[in-house]
Coordinates of C-alpha atoms in Angstrom, one line a residue:
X1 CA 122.6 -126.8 44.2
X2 CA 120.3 -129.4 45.3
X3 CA 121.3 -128.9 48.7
X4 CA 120.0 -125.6 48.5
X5 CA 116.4 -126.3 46.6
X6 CA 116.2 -129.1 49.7
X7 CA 116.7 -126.4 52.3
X8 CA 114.0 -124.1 50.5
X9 CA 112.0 -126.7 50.6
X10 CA 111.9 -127.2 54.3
X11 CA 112.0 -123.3 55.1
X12 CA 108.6 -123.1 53.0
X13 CA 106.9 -126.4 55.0
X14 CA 108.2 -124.7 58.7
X15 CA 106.5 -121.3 57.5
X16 CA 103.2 -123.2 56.4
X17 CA 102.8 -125.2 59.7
X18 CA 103.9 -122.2 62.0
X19 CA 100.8 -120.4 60.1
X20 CA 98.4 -123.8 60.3
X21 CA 99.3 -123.5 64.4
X22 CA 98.6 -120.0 64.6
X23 CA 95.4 -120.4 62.8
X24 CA 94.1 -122.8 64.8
X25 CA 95.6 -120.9 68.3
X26 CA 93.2 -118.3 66.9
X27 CA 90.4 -120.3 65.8
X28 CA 90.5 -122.0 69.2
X29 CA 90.4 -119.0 71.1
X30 CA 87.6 -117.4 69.8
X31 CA 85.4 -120.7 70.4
X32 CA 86.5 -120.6 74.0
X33 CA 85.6 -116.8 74.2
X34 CA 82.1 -117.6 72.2
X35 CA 81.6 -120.0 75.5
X36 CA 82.5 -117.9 77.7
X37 CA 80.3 -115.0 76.4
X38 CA 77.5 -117.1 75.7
X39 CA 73.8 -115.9 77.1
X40 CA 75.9 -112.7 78.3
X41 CA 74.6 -109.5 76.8
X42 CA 76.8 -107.1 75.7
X43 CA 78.1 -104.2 77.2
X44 CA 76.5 -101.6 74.8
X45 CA 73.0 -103.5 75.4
X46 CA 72.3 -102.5 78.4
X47 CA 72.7 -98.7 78.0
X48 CA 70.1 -99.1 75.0
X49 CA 66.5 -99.6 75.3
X50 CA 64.6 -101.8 72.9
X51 CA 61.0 -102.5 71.7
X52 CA 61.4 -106.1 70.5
X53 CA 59.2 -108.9 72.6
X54 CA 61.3 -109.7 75.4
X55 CA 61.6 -113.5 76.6
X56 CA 61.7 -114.7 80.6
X57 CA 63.6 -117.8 80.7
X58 CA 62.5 -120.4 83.1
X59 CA 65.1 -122.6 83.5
X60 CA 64.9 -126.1 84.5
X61 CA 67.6 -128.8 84.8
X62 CA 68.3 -129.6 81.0
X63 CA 67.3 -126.4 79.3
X64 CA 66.0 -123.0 79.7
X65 CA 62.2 -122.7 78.6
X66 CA 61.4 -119.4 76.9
X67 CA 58.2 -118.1 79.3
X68 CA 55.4 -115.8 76.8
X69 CA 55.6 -112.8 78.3
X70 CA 53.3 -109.5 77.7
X71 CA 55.7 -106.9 76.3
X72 CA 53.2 -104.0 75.4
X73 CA 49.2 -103.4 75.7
X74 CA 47.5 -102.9 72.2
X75 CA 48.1 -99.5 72.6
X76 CA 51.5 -99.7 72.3
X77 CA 52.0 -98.9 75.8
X78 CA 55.3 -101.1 77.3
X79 CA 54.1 -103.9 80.1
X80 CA 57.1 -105.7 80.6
X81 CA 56.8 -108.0 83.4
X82 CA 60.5 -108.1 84.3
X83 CA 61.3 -104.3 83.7
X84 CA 64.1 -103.8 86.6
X85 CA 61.8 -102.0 89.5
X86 CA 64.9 -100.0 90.2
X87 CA 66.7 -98.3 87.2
X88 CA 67.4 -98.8 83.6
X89 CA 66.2 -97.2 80.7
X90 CA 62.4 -97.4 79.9
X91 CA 61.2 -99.1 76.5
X92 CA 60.8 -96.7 73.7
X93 CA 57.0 -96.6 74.0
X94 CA 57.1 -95.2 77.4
X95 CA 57.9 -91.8 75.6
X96 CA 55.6 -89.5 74.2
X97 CA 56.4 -87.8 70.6
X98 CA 58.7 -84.8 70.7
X99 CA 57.8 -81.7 69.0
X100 CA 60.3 -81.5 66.4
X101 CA 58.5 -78.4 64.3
X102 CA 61.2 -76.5 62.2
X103 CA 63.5 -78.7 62.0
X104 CA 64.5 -78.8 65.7
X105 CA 65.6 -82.3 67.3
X106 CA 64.1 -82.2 70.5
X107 CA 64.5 -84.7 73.6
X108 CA 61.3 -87.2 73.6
X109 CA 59.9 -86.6 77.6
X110 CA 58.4 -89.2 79.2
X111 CA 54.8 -90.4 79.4
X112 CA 55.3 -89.7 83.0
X113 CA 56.4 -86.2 83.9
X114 CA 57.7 -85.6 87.3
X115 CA 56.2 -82.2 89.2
X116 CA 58.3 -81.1 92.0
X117 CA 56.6 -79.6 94.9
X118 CA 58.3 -77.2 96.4
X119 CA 59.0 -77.3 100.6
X120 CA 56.6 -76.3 103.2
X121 CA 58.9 -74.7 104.8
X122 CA 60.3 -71.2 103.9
X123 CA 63.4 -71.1 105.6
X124 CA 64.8 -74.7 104.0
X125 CA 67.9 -74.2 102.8
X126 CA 70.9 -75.6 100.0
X127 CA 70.5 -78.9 102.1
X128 CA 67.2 -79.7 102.0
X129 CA 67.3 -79.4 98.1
X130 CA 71.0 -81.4 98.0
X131 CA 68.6 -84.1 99.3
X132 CA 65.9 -83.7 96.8
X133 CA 68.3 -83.1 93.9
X134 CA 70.0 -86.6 95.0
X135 CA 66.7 -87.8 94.6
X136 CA 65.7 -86.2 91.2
X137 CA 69.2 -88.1 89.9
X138 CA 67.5 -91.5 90.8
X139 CA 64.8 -90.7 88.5
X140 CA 66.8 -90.1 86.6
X141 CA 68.5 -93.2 86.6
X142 CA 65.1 -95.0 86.2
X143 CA 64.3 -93.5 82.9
X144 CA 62.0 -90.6 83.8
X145 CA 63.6 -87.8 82.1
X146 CA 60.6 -84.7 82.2
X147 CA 60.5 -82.1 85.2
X148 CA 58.8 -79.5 86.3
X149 CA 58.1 -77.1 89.4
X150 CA 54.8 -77.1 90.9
X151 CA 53.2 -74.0 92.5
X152 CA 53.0 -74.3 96.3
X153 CA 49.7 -74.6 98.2
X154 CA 51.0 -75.2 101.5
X155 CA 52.8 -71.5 102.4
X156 CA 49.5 -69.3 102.5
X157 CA 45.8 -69.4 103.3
X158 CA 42.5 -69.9 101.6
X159 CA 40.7 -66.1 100.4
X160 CA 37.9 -65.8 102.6
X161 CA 35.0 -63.5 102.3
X162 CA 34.9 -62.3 105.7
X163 CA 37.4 -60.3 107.7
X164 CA 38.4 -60.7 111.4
X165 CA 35.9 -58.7 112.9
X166 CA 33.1 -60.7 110.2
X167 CA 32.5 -58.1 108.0
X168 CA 31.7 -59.0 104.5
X169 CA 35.2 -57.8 102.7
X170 CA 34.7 -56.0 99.1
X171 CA 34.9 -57.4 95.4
X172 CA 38.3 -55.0 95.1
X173 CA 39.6 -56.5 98.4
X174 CA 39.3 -60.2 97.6
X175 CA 40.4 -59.0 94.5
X176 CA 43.6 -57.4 95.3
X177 CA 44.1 -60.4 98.3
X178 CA 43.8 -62.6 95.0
X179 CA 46.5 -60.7 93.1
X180 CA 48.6 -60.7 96.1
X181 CA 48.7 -64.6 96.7
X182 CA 49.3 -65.1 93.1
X183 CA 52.2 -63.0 93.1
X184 CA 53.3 -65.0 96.2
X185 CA 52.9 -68.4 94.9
X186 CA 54.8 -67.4 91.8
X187 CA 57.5 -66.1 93.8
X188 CA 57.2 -68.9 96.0
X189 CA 57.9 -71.4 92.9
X190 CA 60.9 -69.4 91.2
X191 CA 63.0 -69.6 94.0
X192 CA 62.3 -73.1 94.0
X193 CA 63.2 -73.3 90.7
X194 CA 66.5 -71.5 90.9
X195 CA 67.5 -73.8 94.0
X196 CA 66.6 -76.7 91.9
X197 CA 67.9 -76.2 88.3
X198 CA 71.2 -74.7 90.2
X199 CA 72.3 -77.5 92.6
X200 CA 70.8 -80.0 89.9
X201 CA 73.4 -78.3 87.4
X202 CA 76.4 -78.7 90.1
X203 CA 76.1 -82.5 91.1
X204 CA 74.7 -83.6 87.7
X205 CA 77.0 -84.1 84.3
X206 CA 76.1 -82.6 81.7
X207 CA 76.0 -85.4 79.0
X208 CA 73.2 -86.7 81.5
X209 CA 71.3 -83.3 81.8
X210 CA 71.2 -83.1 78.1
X211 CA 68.6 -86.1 78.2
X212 CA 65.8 -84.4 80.2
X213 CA 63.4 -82.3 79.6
X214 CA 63.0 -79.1 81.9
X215 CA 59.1 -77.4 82.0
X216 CA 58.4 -74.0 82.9
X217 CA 55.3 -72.6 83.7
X218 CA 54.7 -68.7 82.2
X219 CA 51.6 -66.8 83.7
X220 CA 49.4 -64.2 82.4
X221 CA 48.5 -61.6 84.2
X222 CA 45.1 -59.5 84.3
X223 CA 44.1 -56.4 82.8
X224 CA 47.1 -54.0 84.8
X225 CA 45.2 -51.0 85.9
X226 CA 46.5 -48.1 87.5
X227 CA 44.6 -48.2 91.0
X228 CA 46.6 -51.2 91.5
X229 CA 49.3 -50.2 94.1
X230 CA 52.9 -50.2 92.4
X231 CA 51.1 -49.7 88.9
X232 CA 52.0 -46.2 87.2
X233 CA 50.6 -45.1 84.5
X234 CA 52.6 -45.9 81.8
X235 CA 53.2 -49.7 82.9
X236 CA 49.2 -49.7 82.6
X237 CA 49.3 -48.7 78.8
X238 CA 51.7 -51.2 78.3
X239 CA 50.0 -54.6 77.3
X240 CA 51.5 -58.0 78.3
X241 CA 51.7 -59.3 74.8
X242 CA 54.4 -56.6 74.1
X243 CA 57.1 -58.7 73.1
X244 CA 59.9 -56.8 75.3
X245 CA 57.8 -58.3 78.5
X246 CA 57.2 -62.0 77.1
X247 CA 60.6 -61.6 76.3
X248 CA 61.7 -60.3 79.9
X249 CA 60.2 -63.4 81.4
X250 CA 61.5 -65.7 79.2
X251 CA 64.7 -64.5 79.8
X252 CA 64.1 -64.9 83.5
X253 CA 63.6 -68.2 83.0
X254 CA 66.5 -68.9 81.4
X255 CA 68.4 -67.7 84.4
X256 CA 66.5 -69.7 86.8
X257 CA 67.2 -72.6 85.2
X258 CA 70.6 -72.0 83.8
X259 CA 69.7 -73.2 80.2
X260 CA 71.0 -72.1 76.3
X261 CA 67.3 -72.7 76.0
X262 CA 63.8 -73.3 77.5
X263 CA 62.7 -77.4 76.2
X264 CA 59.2 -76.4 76.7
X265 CA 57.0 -73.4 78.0
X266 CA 54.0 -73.9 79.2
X267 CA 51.7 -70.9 79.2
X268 CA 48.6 -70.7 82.1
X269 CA 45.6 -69.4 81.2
X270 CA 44.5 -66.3 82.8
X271 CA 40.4 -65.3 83.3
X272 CA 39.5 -62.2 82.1
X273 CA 42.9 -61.4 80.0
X274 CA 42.9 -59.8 76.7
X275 CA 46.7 -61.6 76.0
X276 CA 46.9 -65.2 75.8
X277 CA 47.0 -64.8 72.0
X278 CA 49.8 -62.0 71.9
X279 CA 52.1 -64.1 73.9
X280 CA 51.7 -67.1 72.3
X281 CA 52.5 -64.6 69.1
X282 CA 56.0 -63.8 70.5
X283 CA 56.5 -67.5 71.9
X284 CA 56.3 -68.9 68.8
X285 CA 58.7 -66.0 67.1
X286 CA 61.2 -67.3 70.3
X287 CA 60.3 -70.8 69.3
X288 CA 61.6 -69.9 65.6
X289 CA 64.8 -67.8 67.0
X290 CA 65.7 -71.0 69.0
X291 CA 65.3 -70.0 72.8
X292 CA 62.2 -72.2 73.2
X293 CA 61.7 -75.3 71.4
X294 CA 57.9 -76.7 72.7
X295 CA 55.5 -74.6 73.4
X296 CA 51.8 -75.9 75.7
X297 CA 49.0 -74.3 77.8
X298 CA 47.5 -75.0 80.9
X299 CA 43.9 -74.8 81.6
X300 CA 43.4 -73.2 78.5
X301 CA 39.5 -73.6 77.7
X302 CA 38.6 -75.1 73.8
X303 CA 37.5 -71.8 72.8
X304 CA 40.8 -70.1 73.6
X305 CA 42.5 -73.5 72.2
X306 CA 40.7 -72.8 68.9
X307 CA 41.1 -69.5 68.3
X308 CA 45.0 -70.3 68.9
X309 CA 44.8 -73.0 66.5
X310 CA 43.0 -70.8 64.0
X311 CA 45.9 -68.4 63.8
X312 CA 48.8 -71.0 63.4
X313 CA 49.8 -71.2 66.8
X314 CA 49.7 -75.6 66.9
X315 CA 50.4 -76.3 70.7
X316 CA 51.9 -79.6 72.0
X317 CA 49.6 -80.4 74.5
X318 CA 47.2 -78.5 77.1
X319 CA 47.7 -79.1 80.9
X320 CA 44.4 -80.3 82.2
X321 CA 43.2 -81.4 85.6
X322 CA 42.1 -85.4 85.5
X323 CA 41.7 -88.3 87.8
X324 CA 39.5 -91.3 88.9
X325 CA 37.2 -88.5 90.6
X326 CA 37.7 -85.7 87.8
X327 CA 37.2 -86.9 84.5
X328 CA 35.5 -83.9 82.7
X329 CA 38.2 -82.7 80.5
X330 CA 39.5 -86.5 79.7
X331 CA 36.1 -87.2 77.9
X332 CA 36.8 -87.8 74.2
X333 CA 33.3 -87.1 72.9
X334 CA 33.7 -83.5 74.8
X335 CA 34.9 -80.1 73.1
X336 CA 38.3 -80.4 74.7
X337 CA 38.6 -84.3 73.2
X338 CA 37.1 -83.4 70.0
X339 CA 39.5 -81.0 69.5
X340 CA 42.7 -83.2 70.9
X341 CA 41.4 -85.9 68.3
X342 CA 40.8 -83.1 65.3
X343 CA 44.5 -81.1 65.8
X344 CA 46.6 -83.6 66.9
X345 CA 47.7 -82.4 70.1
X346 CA 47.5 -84.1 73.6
X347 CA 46.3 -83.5 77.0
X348 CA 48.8 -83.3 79.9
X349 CA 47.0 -84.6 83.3
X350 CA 47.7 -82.6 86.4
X351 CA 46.7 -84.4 90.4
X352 CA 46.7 -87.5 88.3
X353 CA 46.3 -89.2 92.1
X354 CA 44.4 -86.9 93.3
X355 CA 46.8 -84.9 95.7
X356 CA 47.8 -88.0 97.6
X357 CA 44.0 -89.1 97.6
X358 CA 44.4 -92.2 95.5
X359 CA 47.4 -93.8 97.4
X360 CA 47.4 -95.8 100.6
X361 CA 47.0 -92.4 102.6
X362 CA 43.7 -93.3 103.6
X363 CA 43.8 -97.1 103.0
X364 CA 43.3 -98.2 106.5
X365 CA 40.1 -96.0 106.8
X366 CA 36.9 -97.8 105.9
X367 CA 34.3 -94.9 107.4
X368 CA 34.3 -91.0 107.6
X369 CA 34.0 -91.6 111.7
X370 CA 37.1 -93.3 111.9
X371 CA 38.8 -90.1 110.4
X372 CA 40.7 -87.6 112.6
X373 CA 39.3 -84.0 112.9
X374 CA 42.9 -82.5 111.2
X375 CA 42.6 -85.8 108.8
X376 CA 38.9 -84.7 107.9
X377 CA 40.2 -81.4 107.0
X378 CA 43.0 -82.4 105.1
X379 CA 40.5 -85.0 103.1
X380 CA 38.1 -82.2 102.5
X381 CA 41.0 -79.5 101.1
X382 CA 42.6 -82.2 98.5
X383 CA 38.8 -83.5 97.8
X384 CA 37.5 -79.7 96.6
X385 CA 40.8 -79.0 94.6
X386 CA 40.9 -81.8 92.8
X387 CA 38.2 -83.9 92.4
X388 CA 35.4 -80.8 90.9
X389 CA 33.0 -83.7 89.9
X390 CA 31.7 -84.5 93.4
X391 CA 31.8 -81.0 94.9
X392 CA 28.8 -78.4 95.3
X393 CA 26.2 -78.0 97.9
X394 CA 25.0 -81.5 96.8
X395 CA 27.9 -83.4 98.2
X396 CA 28.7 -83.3 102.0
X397 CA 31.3 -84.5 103.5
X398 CA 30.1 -88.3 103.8
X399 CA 29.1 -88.5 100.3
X400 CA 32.5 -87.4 99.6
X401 CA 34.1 -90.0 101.3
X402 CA 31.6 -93.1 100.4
X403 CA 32.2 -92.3 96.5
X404 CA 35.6 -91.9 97.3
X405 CA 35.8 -95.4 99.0
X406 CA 33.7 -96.6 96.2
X407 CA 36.9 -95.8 94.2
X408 CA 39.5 -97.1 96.4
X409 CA 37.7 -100.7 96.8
X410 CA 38.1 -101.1 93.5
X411 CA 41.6 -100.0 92.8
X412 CA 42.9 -102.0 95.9
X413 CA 41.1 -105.4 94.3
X414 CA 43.0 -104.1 91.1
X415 CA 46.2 -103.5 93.2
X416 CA 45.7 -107.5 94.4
X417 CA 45.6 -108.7 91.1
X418 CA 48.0 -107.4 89.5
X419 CA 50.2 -107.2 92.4
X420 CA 51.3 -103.2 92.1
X421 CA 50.9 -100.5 94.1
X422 CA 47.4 -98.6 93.8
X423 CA 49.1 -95.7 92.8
X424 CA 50.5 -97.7 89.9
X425 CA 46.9 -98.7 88.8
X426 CA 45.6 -95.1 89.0
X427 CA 48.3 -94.1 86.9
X428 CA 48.0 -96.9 84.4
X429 CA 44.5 -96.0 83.8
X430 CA 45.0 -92.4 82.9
X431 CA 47.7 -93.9 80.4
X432 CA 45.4 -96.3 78.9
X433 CA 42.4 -94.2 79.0
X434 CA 43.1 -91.9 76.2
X435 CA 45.8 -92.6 73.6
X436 CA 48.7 -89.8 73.9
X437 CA 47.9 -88.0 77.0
X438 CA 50.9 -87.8 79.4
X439 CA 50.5 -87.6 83.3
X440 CA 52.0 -84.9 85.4
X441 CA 52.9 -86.9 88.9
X442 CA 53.9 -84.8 92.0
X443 CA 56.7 -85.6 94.2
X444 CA 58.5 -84.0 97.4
X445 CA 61.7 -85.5 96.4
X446 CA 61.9 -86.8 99.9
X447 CA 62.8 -83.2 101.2
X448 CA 58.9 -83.5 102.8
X449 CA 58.7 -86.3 105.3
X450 CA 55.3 -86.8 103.9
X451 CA 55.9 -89.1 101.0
X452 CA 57.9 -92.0 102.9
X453 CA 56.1 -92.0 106.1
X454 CA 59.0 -90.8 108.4
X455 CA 62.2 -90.3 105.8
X456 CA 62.4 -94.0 105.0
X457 CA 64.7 -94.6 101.9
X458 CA 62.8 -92.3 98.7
X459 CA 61.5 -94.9 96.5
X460 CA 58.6 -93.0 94.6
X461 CA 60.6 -94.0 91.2
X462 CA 60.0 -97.5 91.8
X463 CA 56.2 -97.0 91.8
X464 CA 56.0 -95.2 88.7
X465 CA 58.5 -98.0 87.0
X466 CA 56.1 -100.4 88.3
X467 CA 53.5 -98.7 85.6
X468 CA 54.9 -100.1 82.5
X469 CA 55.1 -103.8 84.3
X470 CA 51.8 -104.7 83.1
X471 CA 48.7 -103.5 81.5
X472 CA 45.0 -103.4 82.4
X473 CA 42.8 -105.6 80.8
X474 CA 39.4 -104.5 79.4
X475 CA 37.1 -106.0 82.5
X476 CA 39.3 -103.8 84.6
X477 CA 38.9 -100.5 82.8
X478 CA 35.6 -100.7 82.1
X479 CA 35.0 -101.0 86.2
X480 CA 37.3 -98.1 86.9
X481 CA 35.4 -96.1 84.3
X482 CA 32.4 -96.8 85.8
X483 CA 33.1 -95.9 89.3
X484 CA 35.1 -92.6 88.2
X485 CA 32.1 -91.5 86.1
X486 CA 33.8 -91.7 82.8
X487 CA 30.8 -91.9 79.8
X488 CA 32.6 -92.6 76.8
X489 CA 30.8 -95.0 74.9
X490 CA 34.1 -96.8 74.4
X491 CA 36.4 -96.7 76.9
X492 CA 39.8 -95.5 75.3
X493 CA 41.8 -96.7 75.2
X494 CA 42.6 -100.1 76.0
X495 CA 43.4 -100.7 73.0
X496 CA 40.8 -102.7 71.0
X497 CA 39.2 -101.2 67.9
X498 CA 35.2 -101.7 67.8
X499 CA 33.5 -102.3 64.8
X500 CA 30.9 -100.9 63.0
X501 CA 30.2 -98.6 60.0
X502 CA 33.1 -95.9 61.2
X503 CA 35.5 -98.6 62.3
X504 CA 37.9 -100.8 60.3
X505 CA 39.1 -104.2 62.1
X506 CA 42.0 -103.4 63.8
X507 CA 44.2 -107.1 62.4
X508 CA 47.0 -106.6 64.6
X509 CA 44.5 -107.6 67.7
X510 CA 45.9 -110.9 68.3
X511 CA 42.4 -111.5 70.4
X512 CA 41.1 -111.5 66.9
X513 CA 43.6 -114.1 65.6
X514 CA 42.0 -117.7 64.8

């Protein structure tokens, strides 16, 4: 009997060590997998953006010294020195705020929109837009996540006033030329959209397509009238606002880009038209049945915006013109601003560089002389569309180009300092000019050989990553506000609050911090 209590006995002490060892086998592991994984980020991390300061170690021989770094400007704009310059998801705050009205959860687009322009040339085929879709994925990659198509400037002529043989042409035949070229550059930018959205669709998965944000622009046409060729009669009694014909194009749409639904419609204005308030009537029904979920306008002017505003119809933003040399409708104290501060909708800005005027296109230019006769031209086109603050019978063409150089001076000193691209310190202003605007920026996708000087390697994403890398400071703004002509008595928005008797200390200023 005792020999079996002894043998119990030592069957109990080999189970508690073979447990002790395996506890400390374990124990011992995980330290050495703790080492191992130490100052590595996880997996997970790096598919997940975050807004918390990040630190730049500088290492030295002993330790690694945390470096301050800049991670945002007051405006809550990101700067983050050592953002990749190549891809990686963008810090939260280089999103704008989705429209999220009845209850829908809609994809946040990016401060920076990307407008595709479509190709020169008429008879470029699946290839060419292979190429630019290939592109469009590496913007993709780099965080920018809102599209669009452009209209197309480059396939027909400018109206003029005179025929061949110089005769002065008639108010109905400009007119009708008008209608014509319209027509055209619509056609023009829904093929391009189809060949887009379709090989985009084919080469992209869709768990990634579900994170963008696809614009389409919805025109307006004039009064129909029946001595209009192709117009009958009843057509002509037929207004636009019908909901069967919003509804028609919408559904057009939809085919063109292959969508459930539209993300956001943006509606041009139209001079002269009696039905910018009908649509927007059945838009916002469509908006309700779940086929469009944001809604905008274009051009739209603050009259129209109010009377839209007055009956219900609360926009997401109005598509706007607005540079360095056109700063009209990015004034706050101006109807349009008033109205953006009052309602709570912002302004999206179209040509934010001017065309191409505000890169280093013309950089190696210092006077008008040294231009080209075709280059003159060229200056002269993207100058009048533009840049409508410095055009008119007042301005010729060297006036043009000294305030122009005037401009460029400064954003290349700008560029030097901060060591970025002029584009990216055109683009950072705009952002930092008026709190919530977004910026439209136009690309060829590299299926142009305009944009990379000779089909170099497309690299316009790392240029507009570059623009959340740092932020302006005040001295900086206030000298590009003063050479664009903006007039605000405060330059918005860089971020500092002033005071006086309608302005509260702003106490998360750390300039104010003792």
């Amino acid at each position: 009997m005792a020999r079996l209590n002894s043998q119990a006995v030592e069957y109990c002490l080999l189970i508690f060590a073979s447990v002790v060892l395996f506890s400390f086998a374990l124990v011992n592991r995980h330290v050495k997998f703790t080492h191992w994984t130490h100052g590595r980020p996880h997996p997970l991390l790096r598919l997940q953006s975050t807004a918390s300061p990040q630190k730049s170690p500088e290492s030295n021989f002993f330790s690694a010294i945390p470096q301050k770094n800049t991670t945002s400007s007051s405006d809550g704009i990101p700067a983050i020195h050592q953002l990749d310059r190549d891809a990686g998801p963008l810090p939260p705050g280089a999103y704008r705020s989705a429209d999220i009205d009845d209850g829908q959860d809609v994809i946040a687009p990016c401060l920076i929109a990307v407008g595709i322009q479509p190709t020169s040339n008429a008879n470029d085929g699946k290839d060419v837009w292979r190429e630019g879709v290939k592109n469009s994925q590496k913007l993709i990659d780099a965080g920018f996540n809102a599209f669009r198509v452009n209209n197309c400037y480059e396939r027909h002529k400018k109206i003029k006033g005179y025929d061949g043989n110089k005769r002065r042409k008639s108010p109905s035949s400009i007119a009708w030329e008008t209608v014509q070229q319209r027509t055209l550059r619509t056609e023009i930018r829904h093929e391009s959209e189809t060949n887009f959205y379709q090989t985009l669709r084919q080469n992209t998965p869709s768990s990634v397509l579900r994170s963008c944000h696809f614009m389409v622009n919805l025109e307006i046409p004039s009064i129909l009238s029946v001595d209009m060729p192709g117009v009958d009669k009843d057509m002509s009694a037929v207004p636009f606002g019908n909901g069967w014909m919003v509804r028609e194009s919408v559904s057009n749409a939809l085919l063109r880009t292959k969508g459930e639904c539209l993300d956001s419609v943006i509606l041009e204005y139209r001079e002269n038209s009696p039905y910018h308030l009908d649509v927007l009537d059945t838009l916002f029904e469509m908006k309700r049945d779940g086929l469009v979920q944001s809604i905008s306008t274009k051009n739209f002017p603050p009259s129209l915006l109010r009377s839209a505003l007055g009956c219900g119809f609360n926009v997401h933003s109005n598509d706007v013109l607005g540079n360095l040399m056109n700063t009209n409708n990015l004034q706050p104290k101006s109807e349009l601003g008033v109205l953006c501060n009052d309602h709570g909708f912002s302004r999206l800005v179209s040509a934010p560089l001017g065309r191409g005027l505000f890169t280093n296109q013309y950089c190696q230019f210092q006077e008008w002389g040294q231009l080209s006769a075709s280059s003159k031209k060229m200056f002269n086109t993207l100058f009048d569309s533009c840049c409508k603050m410095h055009t008119g019978p007042g301005f010729d063409s060297e006036q043009k180009w000294k305030r122009y150089r005037t401009i460029m001076d400064t954003l290349e000193s700008a560029a030097f300092k901060y060591q970025v691209s002029v584009e990216s310190i055109a683009l950072r202003w705009l952002l930092q000019l008026n709190h919530g605007d977004s910026i439209s920026v136009g690309t060829h996708l590299g299926m142009d050989f305009i944009e990379d000087q000779g089909g170099q390697q497309y690299s316009r994403y790392r240029d507009l990553r570059q623009v959340f890398t740092f932020s302006l400071e005040e001295d900086d703004m206030e000298r590009l506000c003063r050479v664009s002509g903006f007039t605000s008595d405060r330059h918005l928005q860089s971020g500092q609050s002033g005071m006086g008797a309608d302005h509260e200390i702003d106490f998360t200023n750390k300039a104010l911090w003792v």
